[in-house]
XYZ file of C-alpha atoms in Angstrom:
468
model
C -44.050 -21.606 -22.781
C -44.638 -20.888 -26.441
C -41.872 -21.225 -29.140
C -40.364 -18.013 -30.640
C -41.673 -17.003 -34.055
C -38.951 -16.055 -36.651
C -39.179 -12.514 -37.992
C -40.743 -12.052 -41.401
C -38.347 -11.571 -44.322
C -38.276 -8.120 -45.797
C -36.915 -9.329 -49.316
C -39.497 -9.401 -52.078
C -40.515 -12.795 -53.402
C -38.508 -14.161 -56.387
C -40.118 -13.548 -59.747
C -40.698 -16.467 -62.075
C -37.917 -17.279 -64.640
C -40.184 -16.680 -67.595
C -40.828 -13.131 -66.522
C -37.105 -12.190 -66.380
C -36.015 -13.757 -69.917
C -35.946 -11.327 -72.880
C -38.277 -12.236 -75.719
C -36.565 -13.642 -78.929
C -36.106 -11.215 -81.841
C -38.702 -11.467 -84.553
C -37.630 -13.407 -87.704
C -36.219 -11.401 -90.568
C -38.491 -10.772 -93.429
C -37.545 -12.822 -96.521
C -35.709 -10.934 -99.188
C -37.954 -10.089 -102.085
C -37.279 -12.476 -104.967
C -36.575 -11.299 -108.466
C -39.723 -11.751 -110.461
C -37.896 -12.845 -113.599
C -35.970 -15.527 -111.692
C -39.127 -16.618 -109.892
C -40.966 -17.130 -113.181
C -38.040 -19.223 -114.436
C -38.045 -21.332 -111.284
C -34.601 -20.128 -110.148
C -34.201 -19.446 -106.418
C -32.556 -16.357 -104.980
C -28.846 -16.260 -105.681
C -26.634 -16.331 -102.572
C -25.265 -12.975 -101.480
C -21.907 -14.358 -100.297
C -18.899 -15.861 -102.057
C -18.420 -19.635 -102.104
C -15.905 -21.293 -99.843
C -12.177 -21.336 -100.440
C -12.174 -24.850 -101.921
C -14.993 -24.022 -104.311
C -13.201 -20.853 -105.401
C -10.055 -22.856 -106.210
C -12.040 -25.437 -108.144
C -14.004 -22.939 -110.237
C -10.905 -20.816 -110.928
C -8.883 -23.767 -112.245
C -11.809 -25.138 -114.253
C -12.599 -21.767 -115.809
C -8.925 -21.138 -116.673
C -8.503 -24.513 -118.410
C -11.782 -24.112 -120.282
C -10.880 -20.601 -121.417
C -7.434 -21.734 -122.581
C -8.918 -24.594 -124.645
C -11.609 -22.399 -126.205
C -9.141 -19.634 -127.050
C -6.627 -22.043 -128.592
C -9.262 -23.782 -130.714
C -10.634 -20.487 -131.968
C -7.196 -19.122 -132.873
C -6.280 -22.416 -134.535
C -9.345 -22.117 -136.760
C -8.431 -18.494 -137.440
C -4.908 -19.394 -138.576
C -6.166 -22.189 -140.821
C -8.790 -19.876 -142.307
C -6.130 -17.229 -142.961
C -4.050 -19.599 -145.069
C -7.169 -20.913 -146.794
C -7.992 -17.383 -147.928
C -4.385 -16.959 -149.095
C -4.696 -19.749 -151.686
C -8.404 -19.822 -152.505
C -7.893 -17.645 -155.592
C -6.111 -20.587 -157.249
C -9.370 -22.551 -157.349
C -11.000 -19.845 -159.497
C -8.273 -19.806 -162.146
C -9.466 -21.357 -165.449
C -7.613 -24.157 -167.169
C -5.448 -22.912 -170.041
C -6.615 -25.653 -172.392
C -10.086 -24.718 -173.668
C -10.809 -28.285 -174.790
C -10.177 -29.613 -171.298
C -7.544 -32.087 -172.491
C -4.827 -30.882 -170.126
C -4.471 -32.423 -166.700
C -4.403 -30.103 -163.690
C -1.478 -29.803 -161.335
C -1.217 -32.776 -159.005
C 0.719 -33.007 -155.746
C 1.994 -36.125 -153.996
C 1.406 -36.531 -150.257
C 3.807 -38.887 -148.467
C 2.851 -40.026 -144.984
C 3.657 -43.076 -142.896
C 3.062 -44.432 -139.432
C 5.186 -42.625 -136.810
C 7.641 -44.760 -134.833
C 5.831 -46.666 -132.112
C 2.324 -45.889 -133.377
C -0.084 -46.595 -136.240
C -0.914 -44.950 -139.532
C -4.179 -43.479 -138.224
C -2.256 -40.875 -136.207
C -0.573 -39.522 -139.351
C -3.876 -39.526 -141.242
C -5.610 -37.511 -138.509
C -2.731 -35.036 -138.433
C -3.009 -34.553 -142.197
C -6.806 -34.148 -142.055
C -6.660 -31.535 -139.301
C -3.839 -29.275 -140.507
C -2.886 -29.986 -144.134
C -6.080 -30.926 -145.943
C -8.099 -27.685 -145.308
C -5.513 -25.536 -147.106
C -5.099 -27.983 -149.985
C -8.857 -28.266 -150.463
C -9.238 -24.470 -150.602
C -6.616 -24.211 -153.369
C -8.531 -26.540 -155.696
C -5.424 -28.598 -156.517
C -5.398 -32.338 -157.065
C -3.249 -34.714 -155.039
C -2.494 -38.369 -154.520
C -1.392 -40.367 -151.487
C 1.581 -42.589 -150.794
C 1.039 -44.204 -147.402
C 3.439 -46.492 -145.603
C 2.437 -48.781 -142.774
C 5.917 -50.208 -142.263
C 9.353 -48.665 -142.182
C 10.680 -48.587 -145.736
C 7.389 -48.584 -147.675
C 7.765 -44.945 -148.708
C 11.385 -45.540 -149.647
C 10.431 -48.386 -151.975
C 7.702 -46.364 -153.740
C 9.886 -43.283 -154.285
C 12.774 -45.353 -155.644
C 10.545 -47.313 -158.018
C 8.973 -44.141 -159.434
C 12.399 -42.686 -160.174
C 13.553 -45.927 -161.768
C 10.466 -45.915 -163.984
C 11.455 -42.482 -165.300
C 14.996 -43.671 -165.971
C 13.753 -46.768 -167.799
C 11.745 -44.526 -170.091
C 14.910 -42.581 -170.948
C 16.934 -45.672 -171.686
C 14.079 -47.576 -173.385
C 14.567 -50.442 -171.002
C 10.995 -50.741 -169.877
C 10.326 -54.405 -169.411
C 7.429 -55.443 -171.619
C 6.128 -58.908 -170.934
C 3.277 -59.836 -173.321
C 1.834 -62.254 -170.783
C 1.772 -59.690 -167.980
C -1.498 -57.878 -167.377
C -1.201 -54.065 -167.272
C -1.747 -52.349 -163.974
C -4.439 -49.800 -163.254
C -2.046 -46.868 -163.674
C -0.799 -48.241 -166.987
C -4.365 -48.625 -168.308
C -5.115 -45.014 -167.352
C -1.934 -43.824 -169.083
C -2.841 -45.763 -172.253
C -6.337 -44.270 -172.260
C -4.961 -40.728 -171.927
C -2.526 -41.243 -174.782
C -5.282 -42.552 -177.027
C -7.532 -39.575 -176.232
C -4.776 -36.994 -176.579
C -4.903 -35.879 -172.941
C -1.717 -34.000 -172.185
C 0.234 -34.389 -168.992
C 0.817 -31.399 -166.732
C 4.087 -29.709 -167.680
C 4.504 -27.344 -164.750
C 5.791 -27.604 -161.196
C 4.275 -30.464 -159.254
C 5.436 -30.915 -155.676
C 5.971 -33.480 -152.920
C 4.598 -32.955 -149.411
C 6.351 -35.173 -146.855
C 4.785 -35.380 -143.392
C 7.080 -36.140 -140.477
C 10.802 -36.590 -139.939
C 10.567 -40.382 -140.292
C 8.872 -40.083 -143.696
C 11.361 -37.423 -144.773
C 14.298 -39.766 -144.098
C 12.638 -42.495 -146.182
C 11.936 -39.981 -148.957
C 15.591 -38.920 -149.153
C 16.763 -42.537 -149.107
C 14.343 -43.392 -151.928
C 15.574 -40.487 -154.076
C 19.183 -41.608 -153.749
C 18.303 -45.222 -154.443
C 16.286 -44.336 -157.538
C 18.692 -41.838 -159.129
C 21.990 -43.518 -158.216
C 21.122 -47.195 -157.924
C 20.879 -49.758 -160.728
C 17.696 -50.329 -162.712
C 17.700 -54.059 -162.022
C 17.697 -55.582 -158.577
C 21.090 -57.013 -157.664
C 21.336 -60.770 -157.695
C 20.952 -62.344 -154.303
C 23.679 -64.729 -153.138
C 22.776 -68.343 -153.777
C 22.195 -70.251 -150.562
C 24.532 -73.101 -149.736
C 23.194 -76.589 -150.535
C 21.983 -78.477 -147.473
C 24.302 -81.119 -146.100
C 23.062 -84.644 -146.879
C 21.745 -86.603 -143.927
C 23.565 -89.801 -142.925
C 22.213 -93.012 -144.433
C 19.764 -94.800 -142.203
C 20.065 -98.416 -141.248
C 18.025 -101.160 -142.890
C 16.056 -101.647 -139.695
C 14.709 -98.146 -139.994
C 13.236 -98.751 -143.443
C 9.825 -99.327 -141.998
C 9.921 -96.001 -140.161
C 10.899 -94.122 -143.345
C 7.854 -95.329 -145.211
C 5.433 -93.586 -142.879
C 6.649 -90.004 -143.539
C 6.620 -90.773 -147.265
C 2.974 -91.688 -146.992
C 2.196 -88.544 -145.011
C 3.844 -86.168 -147.511
C 0.711 -85.549 -149.587
C -1.168 -84.454 -146.467
C 1.602 -82.006 -145.526
C 1.664 -80.579 -149.042
C -2.078 -80.022 -148.856
C -1.665 -78.077 -145.630
C 0.968 -75.849 -147.243
C -1.319 -75.199 -150.190
C -4.227 -74.371 -147.897
C -2.128 -72.001 -145.781
C -3.355 -68.384 -145.962
C -1.447 -66.076 -148.248
C 0.248 -62.986 -146.782
C -2.059 -59.970 -146.502
C 0.385 -57.584 -148.179
C 3.180 -58.105 -150.712
C 6.729 -58.297 -149.395
C 8.734 -55.106 -149.230
C 11.306 -54.788 -152.053
C 14.884 -54.818 -150.940
C 17.014 -51.719 -151.631
C 19.100 -51.768 -154.787
C 22.081 -50.043 -153.150
C 23.390 -48.799 -149.822
C 24.530 -45.420 -148.551
C 28.163 -46.481 -148.911
C 27.647 -47.013 -152.651
C 26.778 -43.373 -153.409
C 30.301 -42.104 -154.307
C 31.007 -44.997 -156.671
C 27.722 -44.766 -158.606
C 27.179 -42.532 -161.618
C 24.290 -40.176 -162.287
C 22.336 -40.429 -165.519
C 23.225 -37.610 -167.976
C 19.529 -36.803 -168.533
C 18.941 -36.121 -164.843
C 17.304 -32.675 -164.575
C 19.222 -29.877 -162.941
C 16.243 -29.200 -160.660
C 14.301 -32.052 -159.122
C 10.646 -31.811 -158.127
C 10.401 -29.363 -155.206
C 9.495 -30.894 -151.873
C 8.831 -29.808 -148.321
C 8.829 -31.616 -144.947
C 5.798 -30.956 -142.737
C 6.280 -31.173 -138.994
C 4.417 -33.869 -137.084
C 5.042 -33.587 -133.324
C 4.167 -36.925 -131.772
C 5.291 -38.035 -128.319
C 4.186 -40.993 -126.234
C 4.598 -42.014 -122.613
C 3.071 -41.093 -119.248
C 6.119 -39.142 -118.112
C 5.806 -36.907 -121.172
C 2.338 -35.708 -120.152
C 3.510 -32.137 -119.316
C 5.048 -31.792 -122.794
C 1.884 -33.092 -124.413
C -0.243 -30.639 -122.397
C 1.894 -27.688 -123.454
C 1.546 -28.701 -127.106
C -2.193 -29.275 -126.669
C -2.719 -25.715 -125.437
C -0.558 -24.265 -128.236
C -1.929 -25.947 -131.352
C -2.603 -22.540 -132.914
C 1.138 -22.080 -133.526
C 1.364 -25.512 -135.134
C -1.561 -24.686 -137.428
C 0.078 -21.403 -138.448
C 3.439 -23.037 -139.247
C 1.916 -25.900 -141.226
C -0.441 -23.541 -143.056
C 2.513 -21.414 -144.157
C 4.351 -24.448 -145.546
C 1.300 -25.827 -147.368
C 0.483 -22.404 -148.820
C 3.995 -22.247 -150.289
C 3.346 -25.595 -151.983
C 0.057 -24.347 -153.443
C 1.612 -21.098 -154.702
C 4.546 -23.042 -156.242
C 7.263 -20.761 -154.873
C 10.504 -22.511 -153.960
C 14.191 -21.968 -153.256
C 17.395 -23.986 -153.058
C 18.317 -26.004 -149.998
C 21.052 -24.293 -148.054
C 24.311 -25.785 -146.853
C 26.839 -24.844 -144.224
C 30.544 -25.579 -143.943
C 32.081 -26.545 -140.617
C 35.856 -25.939 -140.725
C 36.470 -27.899 -137.510
C 34.776 -31.069 -138.774
C 36.657 -33.673 -140.807
C 36.732 -33.269 -144.573
C 34.048 -35.919 -145.112
C 31.581 -34.187 -142.740
C 32.613 -30.584 -143.293
C 29.518 -29.786 -145.421
C 26.191 -29.914 -143.560
C 23.150 -30.009 -145.806
C 19.835 -28.490 -144.824
C 17.997 -31.633 -145.933
C 19.698 -33.667 -143.207
C 18.772 -31.145 -140.473
C 15.095 -30.759 -141.374
C 12.800 -31.650 -138.418
C 15.721 -33.217 -136.562
C 14.146 -32.256 -133.220
C 11.342 -34.790 -133.779
C 13.741 -37.681 -133.194
C 13.958 -36.733 -129.509
C 10.262 -37.585 -129.119
C 10.535 -41.090 -130.572
C 10.179 -44.018 -128.114
C 13.342 -45.538 -126.735
C 12.510 -48.960 -128.147
C 12.952 -47.539 -131.655
C 16.643 -46.925 -130.987
C 17.238 -50.375 -129.519
C 18.328 -52.805 -132.211
C 16.789 -56.038 -130.993
C 17.285 -58.581 -133.751
C 15.050 -61.136 -132.046
C 12.003 -58.848 -131.904
C 12.709 -56.946 -135.132
C 10.108 -56.812 -137.873
C 11.062 -59.442 -140.417
C 9.180 -57.613 -143.189
C 11.386 -54.497 -142.941
C 14.294 -54.859 -145.360
C 16.317 -51.825 -144.214
C 16.445 -49.735 -141.054
C 16.204 -46.050 -141.987
C 14.683 -44.197 -139.014
C 17.566 -44.774 -136.619
C 20.366 -44.155 -139.120
C 21.792 -40.717 -139.978
C 20.877 -39.073 -143.258
C 23.554 -39.470 -145.938
C 23.377 -36.952 -148.791
C 25.124 -37.144 -152.139
C 26.295 -33.691 -153.314
C 25.017 -34.268 -156.857
C 21.442 -34.739 -155.661
C 21.650 -32.293 -152.751
C 22.352 -29.392 -155.135
C 19.461 -30.407 -157.401
C 16.798 -30.536 -154.694
C 14.463 -27.563 -154.126
C 12.369 -26.566 -151.113
C 9.017 -24.777 -151.155
C 9.054 -21.409 -149.369
C 6.934 -18.257 -149.409
C 8.280 -15.075 -150.940
C 8.332 -11.804 -148.958
C 5.562 -10.460 -151.215
C 3.301 -13.391 -150.331
C 4.100 -13.012 -146.647
C 3.120 -9.350 -146.772
C -0.101 -10.145 -148.642
C -1.126 -12.845 -146.176
C -0.419 -10.593 -143.181
C -3.132 -8.221 -144.406
C -5.839 -10.883 -144.497
C -8.443 -10.379 -141.772
C -10.583 -13.375 -140.878
C -14.095 -12.349 -139.712
C -15.185 -13.475 -136.278
C -18.218 -15.272 -137.615
C -15.975 -17.698 -139.502
C -14.134 -18.937 -136.430
C -16.701 -18.654 -133.639
C -18.179 -21.715 -131.995
C -21.707 -23.077 -132.016
C -22.889 -21.306 -128.844
C -21.651 -17.858 -129.857
C -22.921 -18.343 -133.392
C -26.373 -19.357 -132.137
C -26.589 -16.322 -129.852
C -25.528 -14.036 -132.703
C -28.106 -15.584 -135.012
C -30.832 -15.255 -132.359
C -29.982 -11.593 -131.747
C -30.091 -10.768 -135.440
C -33.375 -12.607 -135.822
C -34.906 -10.630 -132.952
C -33.675 -7.303 -134.288
C -34.985 -8.139 -137.733
C -38.396 -9.062 -136.387
C -38.653 -6.015 -134.102
C -37.294 -3.179 -136.234
C -37.187 -4.335 -139.840
C -40.857 -4.860 -140.464
C -41.833 -5.423 -144.029
C -44.348 -3.013 -145.448
C -47.454 -4.765 -146.644
C -48.743 -3.467 -149.961
C -52.517 -3.773 -150.331
C -53.679 -5.897 -153.193
C -55.650 -4.354 -155.986
C -58.792 -5.828 -157.452
C -56.995 -7.085 -160.531
C -54.499 -8.926 -158.339
C -57.313 -10.642 -156.477
C -58.980 -11.718 -159.670
């Protein structure tokens, strides 16, 4: 018996997998590249924005860069404005036709700020003060102090020199060699060169220098002309007599004395002369008399701000000041322009009825730039006798300003008049004077291209006589 055959399947045979899959889409045609970029070797720029992190980075970087560029440009604009306000002084002729009259000379007082070096004050002067002074054509001299009290000593000695000339008490030692300044003064007297008889001016940079300047004025005008005698030191107590057995040991140091004296002679001399001690103190002001020939108006002066702060925790304050240097340049330029134009006023004073009688009058000189003391390092206010500078003869920076009414009423402060303020407000500084190198180069390139393309010079044919 044969086996049963299964019925044939009616379903169609399965098609191969390759026949059922859809073919992949054709690749997109590349976007046509800009011909100018292709010739420069620059690929196609992306058509989408960068990621979120890149957007944050570029936004912050662009904002900081724009703030720095804008502040620097406006700072140069403010300095240029005050330069233009005083530049007419440089074109004024000297009144003396023979040229035997000295020009007006200013005195610049600057010293190292507390906790830092003198270079900081010099850079501050070069950046903000010097451009305006140089544009005015005036002459000036420096008084620089590296230690606390150097400016005080110089100011006091200059005032005492004037007083000695009034009282004919100038010490003349025939064996003493004249200084450089004295030789120059002798030469001018022999040649008939007259001294300047107008308003001079003192420019004091920083609150710390201003306090030394005021202390020097009071010491010079109110103090004595001769340094007070120092108290004689007590004689040393004699050592007890040594025994006879120690005679041999005493001979050895006696033999070694010449060698020790040689070492003292060979010791290096101090690099700078010692600082003179003050001739009086602030408590001596009421009991001292003022010379009858003292002028009713002293040489006008002006304190110039010098913001200087140190410390890592003060970084936000330093950043704010860094991005706002244009305001500092405008304020300093206004003060320096007043010095150049020789316009001044009296120092003001206020009366506080609630204060005691001794402190009822508050002078403007004592309040000038008082906010700078908040930026001084804390170590300045700590009186550590062990680590104190032995060369400093008097602490001035940390002590309050003491003013004598007789000198306070004679002092004058430089200030612009309303007419000068109105004239300066109308000065317009051209953009080309304050723009940077990149913008100036692009402007110069554009003008060069326009000149070459449209301003062609007409060529005139030469004649035969010109050829010959």
